[in-house]
Tab-separated table of C-alpha atoms and ligand atoms in Angstrom:
chain	number	residue	atom	x	y	z
A	23	MET	CA	-6.403	18.294	36.337
A	24	LYS	CA	-3.888	20.123	33.994
A	25	ILE	CA	-2.225	18.411	30.970
A	26	LEU	CA	0.937	19.575	29.333
A	27	VAL	CA	1.544	18.804	25.870
A	28	PRO	CA	5.010	19.225	24.305
A	29	VAL	CA	4.579	19.803	20.565
A	30	LYS	CA	7.671	20.087	18.194
A	31	ARG	CA	7.954	21.945	14.759
A	32	VAL	CA	9.103	19.494	12.124
A	33	ILE	CA	9.538	19.192	8.666
A	34	ASP	CA	6.253	18.192	7.338
A	35	TYR	CA	5.568	14.669	6.883
A	36	ASN	CA	4.522	15.002	3.122
A	37	VAL	CA	7.759	16.576	2.210
A	38	LYS	CA	10.665	14.829	0.806
A	39	PRO	CA	13.656	15.701	2.848
A	40	ARG	CA	16.715	17.035	0.721
A	41	VAL	CA	20.086	16.422	2.014
A	42	LYS	CA	22.436	19.439	2.032
A	43	SER	CA	25.378	18.944	-0.425
A	44	ASP	CA	27.803	19.198	2.032
A	45	GLY	CA	26.383	16.423	4.209
A	46	THR	CA	25.939	18.430	7.449
A	47	GLY	CA	22.097	17.898	7.605
A	48	VAL	CA	18.795	18.297	6.111
A	49	ASP	CA	18.121	21.282	3.972
A	50	LEU	CA	15.237	23.281	5.630
A	51	ALA	CA	15.358	26.340	3.229
A	52	ASN	CA	11.710	27.032	1.918
A	53	VAL	CA	10.427	23.680	3.188
A	54	LYS	CA	7.092	23.376	4.612
A	55	MET	CA	7.022	22.487	8.473
A	56	SER	CA	4.161	21.180	10.604
A	57	MET	CA	3.444	19.873	14.210
A	58	ASN	CA	5.091	16.524	14.604
A	59	PRO	CA	2.038	14.143	13.912
A	60	PHE	CA	2.566	12.088	17.086
A	61	ASP	CA	2.265	15.425	18.985
A	62	GLU	CA	-1.049	16.406	17.052
A	63	ILE	CA	-2.404	12.896	18.608
A	64	ALA	CA	-1.081	14.025	21.941
A	65	VAL	CA	-3.059	17.249	21.608
A	66	GLU	CA	-6.184	15.235	20.180
A	67	GLU	CA	-5.809	12.976	23.368
A	68	ALA	CA	-5.604	15.924	25.847
A	69	ILE	CA	-8.581	17.720	24.297
A	70	ARG	CA	-10.777	14.364	24.543
A	71	LEU	CA	-9.920	14.017	28.159
A	72	LYS	CA	-10.756	17.732	28.684
A	73	GLU	CA	-14.110	17.165	26.522
A	74	ALA	CA	-14.869	14.162	29.015
A	75	GLY	CA	-14.586	16.437	32.105
A	76	THR	CA	-11.199	14.658	33.170
A	77	ALA	CA	-8.969	17.517	32.503
A	78	GLU	CA	-9.748	21.166	32.863
A	79	GLU	CA	-6.603	22.956	31.325
A	80	ILE	CA	-4.220	21.939	28.235
A	81	VAL	CA	-0.844	23.911	28.178
A	82	ALA	CA	1.099	23.355	24.981
A	83	VAL	CA	4.788	23.903	25.009
A	84	SER	CA	7.131	24.065	22.193
A	85	ILE	CA	11.185	24.381	22.254
A	86	GLY	CA	12.505	25.983	19.103
A	87	PRO	CA	12.798	28.977	16.982
A	88	ALA	CA	10.438	31.861	16.759
A	89	LYS	CA	8.321	30.229	14.124
A	90	ALA	CA	7.589	27.360	16.561
A	91	GLN	CA	4.742	29.964	17.454
A	92	GLU	CA	2.740	28.771	14.320
A	93	THR	CA	2.940	25.233	15.939
A	94	LEU	CA	1.738	26.272	19.227
A	95	ARG	CA	-1.070	28.271	17.518
A	96	THR	CA	-2.289	25.252	16.033
A	97	ALA	CA	-2.375	23.430	19.061
A	98	LEU	CA	-4.322	26.284	20.361
A	99	ALA	CA	-6.667	26.032	17.639
A	100	MET	CA	-7.097	22.438	17.914
A	101	GLY	CA	-8.227	23.215	21.656
A	102	ALA	CA	-5.275	23.904	23.942
A	103	ASP	CA	-5.851	26.663	26.422
A	104	ARG	CA	-2.358	28.405	26.533
A	105	ALA	CA	0.876	27.983	25.168
A	106	ILE	CA	4.665	28.501	26.169
A	107	LEU	CA	7.356	28.917	23.594
A	108	VAL	CA	10.747	28.333	24.854
A	109	GLU	CA	12.753	30.182	22.188
A	110	THR	CA	16.072	29.080	20.932
A	111	ASP	CA	17.565	28.971	17.550
A	112	ASP	CA	19.783	26.171	18.594
A	113	GLU	CA	19.003	22.513	17.678
A	114	VAL	CA	18.197	21.040	21.121
A	115	GLU	CA	18.557	17.558	21.853
A	116	PRO	CA	16.170	15.062	23.582
A	117	LEU	CA	18.022	15.384	27.086
A	118	ALA	CA	18.263	19.218	26.933
A	119	VAL	CA	14.236	19.118	25.802
A	120	ALA	CA	13.524	16.925	28.576
A	121	LYS	CA	15.301	19.074	31.103
A	122	ILE	CA	13.385	22.046	30.050
A	123	LEU	CA	9.994	20.004	30.315
A	124	LYS	CA	10.889	18.796	33.643
A	125	ALA	CA	11.443	22.585	34.978
A	126	ILE	CA	8.021	23.336	33.254
A	127	THR	CA	6.407	20.454	34.869
A	128	ASP	CA	7.846	21.302	38.120
A	129	GLU	CA	6.175	24.804	37.658
A	130	GLU	CA	2.868	23.742	36.138
A	131	THR	CA	2.362	20.530	38.180
A	132	PRO	CA	0.316	18.655	35.442
A	133	GLY	CA	-1.272	15.345	36.294
A	134	LEU	CA	-0.455	14.074	32.825
A	135	VAL	CA	2.539	15.201	30.517
A	136	ILE	CA	1.584	13.756	27.091
A	137	LEU	CA	4.248	13.827	24.351
A	138	GLY	CA	4.598	12.124	21.016
A	139	LYS	CA	6.357	8.782	20.888
A	140	GLN	CA	8.988	10.242	18.583
A	141	ALA	CA	9.719	13.273	16.636
A	142	ILE	CA	9.991	12.577	12.895
A	143	ASP	CA	12.935	14.628	12.395
A	144	ASP	CA	15.459	13.277	14.694
A	145	ASP	CA	13.386	10.040	15.273
A	146	SER	CA	15.067	9.779	18.636
A	147	ASN	CA	12.257	8.461	20.693
A	148	GLN	CA	13.844	9.445	23.930
A	149	THR	CA	12.375	12.717	25.234
A	150	GLY	CA	9.232	11.150	27.060
A	151	GLN	CA	11.433	8.354	28.560
A	152	MET	CA	14.093	10.885	29.873
A	153	LEU	CA	11.409	13.209	31.195
A	154	ALA	CA	9.737	10.435	33.184
A	155	ALA	CA	13.067	9.495	34.545
A	156	LEU	CA	13.905	12.976	35.520
A	157	LEU	CA	10.814	13.545	37.267
A	158	GLY	CA	10.730	10.148	38.674
A	159	ARG	CA	7.442	9.408	37.513
A	160	PRO	CA	5.664	6.465	35.944
A	161	GLN	CA	5.696	6.209	32.174
A	162	GLY	CA	3.319	4.811	29.689
A	163	THR	CA	5.057	4.586	26.287
A	164	PHE	CA	3.412	3.801	23.039
A	165	ALA	CA	0.109	4.352	24.203
A	166	SER	CA	-3.039	3.154	21.936
A	167	GLU	CA	-5.549	3.678	24.650
A	168	VAL	CA	-5.570	5.996	27.486
A	169	THR	CA	-8.226	5.713	30.380
A	170	VAL	CA	-8.072	8.077	33.406
A	171	GLU	CA	-9.770	6.829	36.617
A	172	GLY	CA	-9.535	8.601	39.847
A	173	ASP	CA	-5.669	9.087	40.583
A	174	SER	CA	-4.681	6.565	38.141
A	175	VAL	CA	-4.230	6.133	34.467
A	176	THR	CA	-4.439	2.766	32.314
A	177	VAL	CA	-2.429	2.729	29.180
A	178	LYS	CA	-2.685	0.172	26.522
A	179	ARG	CA	0.817	0.053	24.944
A	180	GLU	CA	1.849	-1.053	21.587
A	181	VAL	CA	4.616	-3.619	22.291
A	182	ASP	CA	6.433	-5.802	19.671
A	183	GLY	CA	4.354	-9.068	20.780
A	184	GLY	CA	1.038	-7.057	20.813
A	185	LEU	CA	-0.723	-5.028	23.577
A	186	GLU	CA	0.620	-4.393	26.993
A	187	THR	CA	-1.686	-2.751	29.638
A	188	VAL	CA	-0.209	-0.848	32.537
A	189	LYS	CA	-1.885	1.042	35.257
A	190	LEU	CA	0.204	4.231	36.376
A	191	ALA	CA	-0.324	6.379	39.615
A	192	MET	CA	-0.597	9.873	38.320
A	193	PRO	CA	1.139	12.227	37.996
A	194	ALA	CA	2.531	10.345	35.006
A	195	VAL	CA	4.051	10.798	31.631
A	196	ILE	CA	2.332	8.971	28.480
A	197	THR	CA	3.907	8.926	24.574
A	198	THR	CA	1.567	8.492	21.898
A	199	ASP	CA	1.479	5.951	19.318
A	200	LEU	CA	-0.308	6.108	15.736
A	201	ARG	CA	-3.534	4.201	16.735
A	202	LEU	CA	-4.334	6.319	19.779
A	203	ASN	CA	-6.808	8.550	17.971
A	204	GLU	CA	-7.294	10.413	14.777
A	205	PRO	CA	-6.351	14.167	15.379
A	206	ARG	CA	-9.061	16.782	14.313
A	207	TYR	CA	-8.615	19.461	12.065
A	208	ALA	CA	-8.836	23.134	13.428
A	209	SER	CA	-11.840	24.879	12.353
A	210	LEU	CA	-11.471	28.346	10.917
A	211	PRO	CA	-13.449	30.049	13.872
A	212	ASN	CA	-10.997	28.247	16.026
A	213	ILE	CA	-7.988	29.073	14.290
A	214	MET	CA	-9.087	32.922	14.745
A	215	LYS	CA	-10.041	32.433	18.378
A	216	ALA	CA	-6.358	30.915	19.043
A	217	LYS	CA	-4.752	34.238	17.923
A	218	LYS	CA	-6.154	35.485	21.239
A	219	LYS	CA	-5.276	32.715	23.365
A	220	PRO	CA	-2.288	33.502	25.733
A	221	LEU	CA	1.406	32.400	24.811
A	222	ASP	CA	4.034	33.054	26.826
A	223	THR	CA	7.643	33.299	25.377
A	224	LYS	CA	10.609	32.102	27.513
A	225	SER	CA	14.289	31.073	27.192
A	226	PRO	CA	16.061	27.911	28.080
A	227	ALA	CA	18.310	30.149	30.398
A	228	ASP	CA	14.873	30.944	32.220
A	229	TYR	CA	14.861	27.193	33.078
A	230	GLY	CA	18.618	26.963	34.102
A	231	VAL	CA	19.137	24.622	31.034
A	232	ASP	CA	22.273	24.605	28.951
A	233	THR	CA	21.149	23.541	25.269
A	234	ALA	CA	24.849	22.789	24.303
A	235	PRO	CA	24.801	19.671	22.012
A	236	ARG	CA	26.178	16.470	23.569
A	237	LEU	CA	26.182	14.778	20.113
A	238	LYS	CA	28.388	15.532	16.975
A	239	THR	CA	26.616	14.777	13.772
A	240	ILE	CA	29.540	13.204	11.296
A	241	THR	CA	27.801	13.143	8.364
A	242	VAL	CA	24.071	12.947	6.762
A	243	GLY	CA	23.442	11.298	3.525
A	244	GLU	CA	20.693	10.222	1.265
A	245	PRO	CA	19.479	6.733	1.450
A	246	PRO	CA	20.947	4.142	-1.031
A	247	VAL	CA	18.925	4.261	-4.383
A	248	ARG	CA	16.646	1.299	-4.851
A	249	GLN	CA	17.705	-1.081	-7.308
A	250	ALA	CA	15.343	-1.588	-10.104
A	251	GLY	CA	13.293	-4.942	-9.877
A	252	ILE	CA	13.183	-7.684	-12.493
A	253	LYS	CA	10.169	-9.821	-13.817
A	254	VAL	CA	10.499	-13.615	-13.987
A	255	GLU	CA	8.286	-16.033	-15.616
A	256	ASP	CA	6.793	-18.359	-13.064
A	257	VAL	CA	7.208	-19.488	-9.467
A	258	ASP	CA	10.017	-22.034	-10.491
A	259	ALA	CA	11.989	-19.053	-12.012
A	260	LEU	CA	11.593	-16.900	-8.762
A	261	VAL	CA	12.510	-19.651	-6.415
A	262	ALA	CA	15.421	-20.362	-8.777
A	263	LYS	CA	16.475	-16.735	-8.802
A	264	LEU	CA	16.070	-16.322	-4.944
A	265	LYS	CA	18.614	-19.316	-4.350
A	266	ASP	CA	20.869	-17.762	-7.027
A	267	MET	CA	20.818	-14.665	-4.905
A	268	GLY	CA	21.272	-16.594	-1.559
A	269	VAL	CA	17.945	-15.742	-0.002
A	270	ALA	CA	16.051	-18.817	-0.283
B	177	AMP	P1	12.086	12.667	20.253
B	177	AMP	O1	12.463	11.848	21.636
B	177	AMP	O2	12.970	13.754	19.661
B	177	AMP	O3	11.975	11.719	19.432
B	177	AMP	O4	10.761	13.313	20.606
B	177	AMP	C1	9.657	12.674	21.291
B	177	AMP	C2	8.644	13.751	21.476
B	177	AMP	O5	9.057	14.641	22.482
B	177	AMP	C3	7.976	14.592	20.610
B	177	AMP	O6	6.866	13.908	19.910
B	177	AMP	C4	7.498	15.788	21.338
B	177	AMP	O7	6.072	15.523	22.067
B	177	AMP	C5	8.455	15.863	22.388
B	177	AMP	N1	9.504	16.901	21.845
B	177	AMP	C6	10.775	16.712	21.421
B	177	AMP	N2	11.354	17.898	21.056
B	177	AMP	C7	10.569	18.650	21.284
B	177	AMP	C8	10.644	20.307	20.976
B	177	AMP	N3	11.603	20.787	20.935
B	177	AMP	N4	9.612	20.863	21.680
B	177	AMP	C9	8.640	20.454	22.083
B	177	AMP	N5	8.535	19.123	22.222
B	177	AMP	C10	9.314	18.340	22.010
């Protein structure tokens, strides 16, 4: 079985985003960029399935600027076998990403596509669901456990009320949640080896996908500054204060 893992290059999760002064977006100049954390979990899960003998090949794909090659090299250093960069300088919205991934899935015919549940830059949480819909395939989103048995995959899903277990016929689409696994770090020898692994470069046009935006960002702003807290003498004073504020 082949596994396709889409990985997005996003602002590093340790960086505090700065909003551009004209409110048109987040300032990405000289900002550290990394693989979306949920996608690292997806790569790790694919590698574990390969190590268990369930999968034979892992293909990483990224849609983004030339620099997204670095993200793909990280996936290759972790253990992916080859990579596809769909190069574009446009900001590609989830629907267009899903259409490109559908075309690649049709070409590559993976048994599983494992995506992150959301990209931490746009927080859309849409791509995996849209891809499954476009492919007409079963989906197991927010996975915290994945078990492949024969032609089906059992996914434990993190839902509001607890855990839901679903059994999907493969080929299927999975999106990862935080507790699925702890991604490995790439070792130095593997980082060196990754430089020689195959990386194909394509364009959205190669897949017949128009990446023109469907959404218009009106404005981007900083979150409101948190008010300073106050200290109260005792519980009675706390309750009185809460009543005063209308929250108790
Ligand atoms: P989103 O729907 O934007 O929150 O993204 C969900 C998941 O879709 C991510 O965790 C990635 O696995 C995948 N994805 C989204 N955008 C891209 C992209 N430009 N390139 C590769 N994968 C992507």
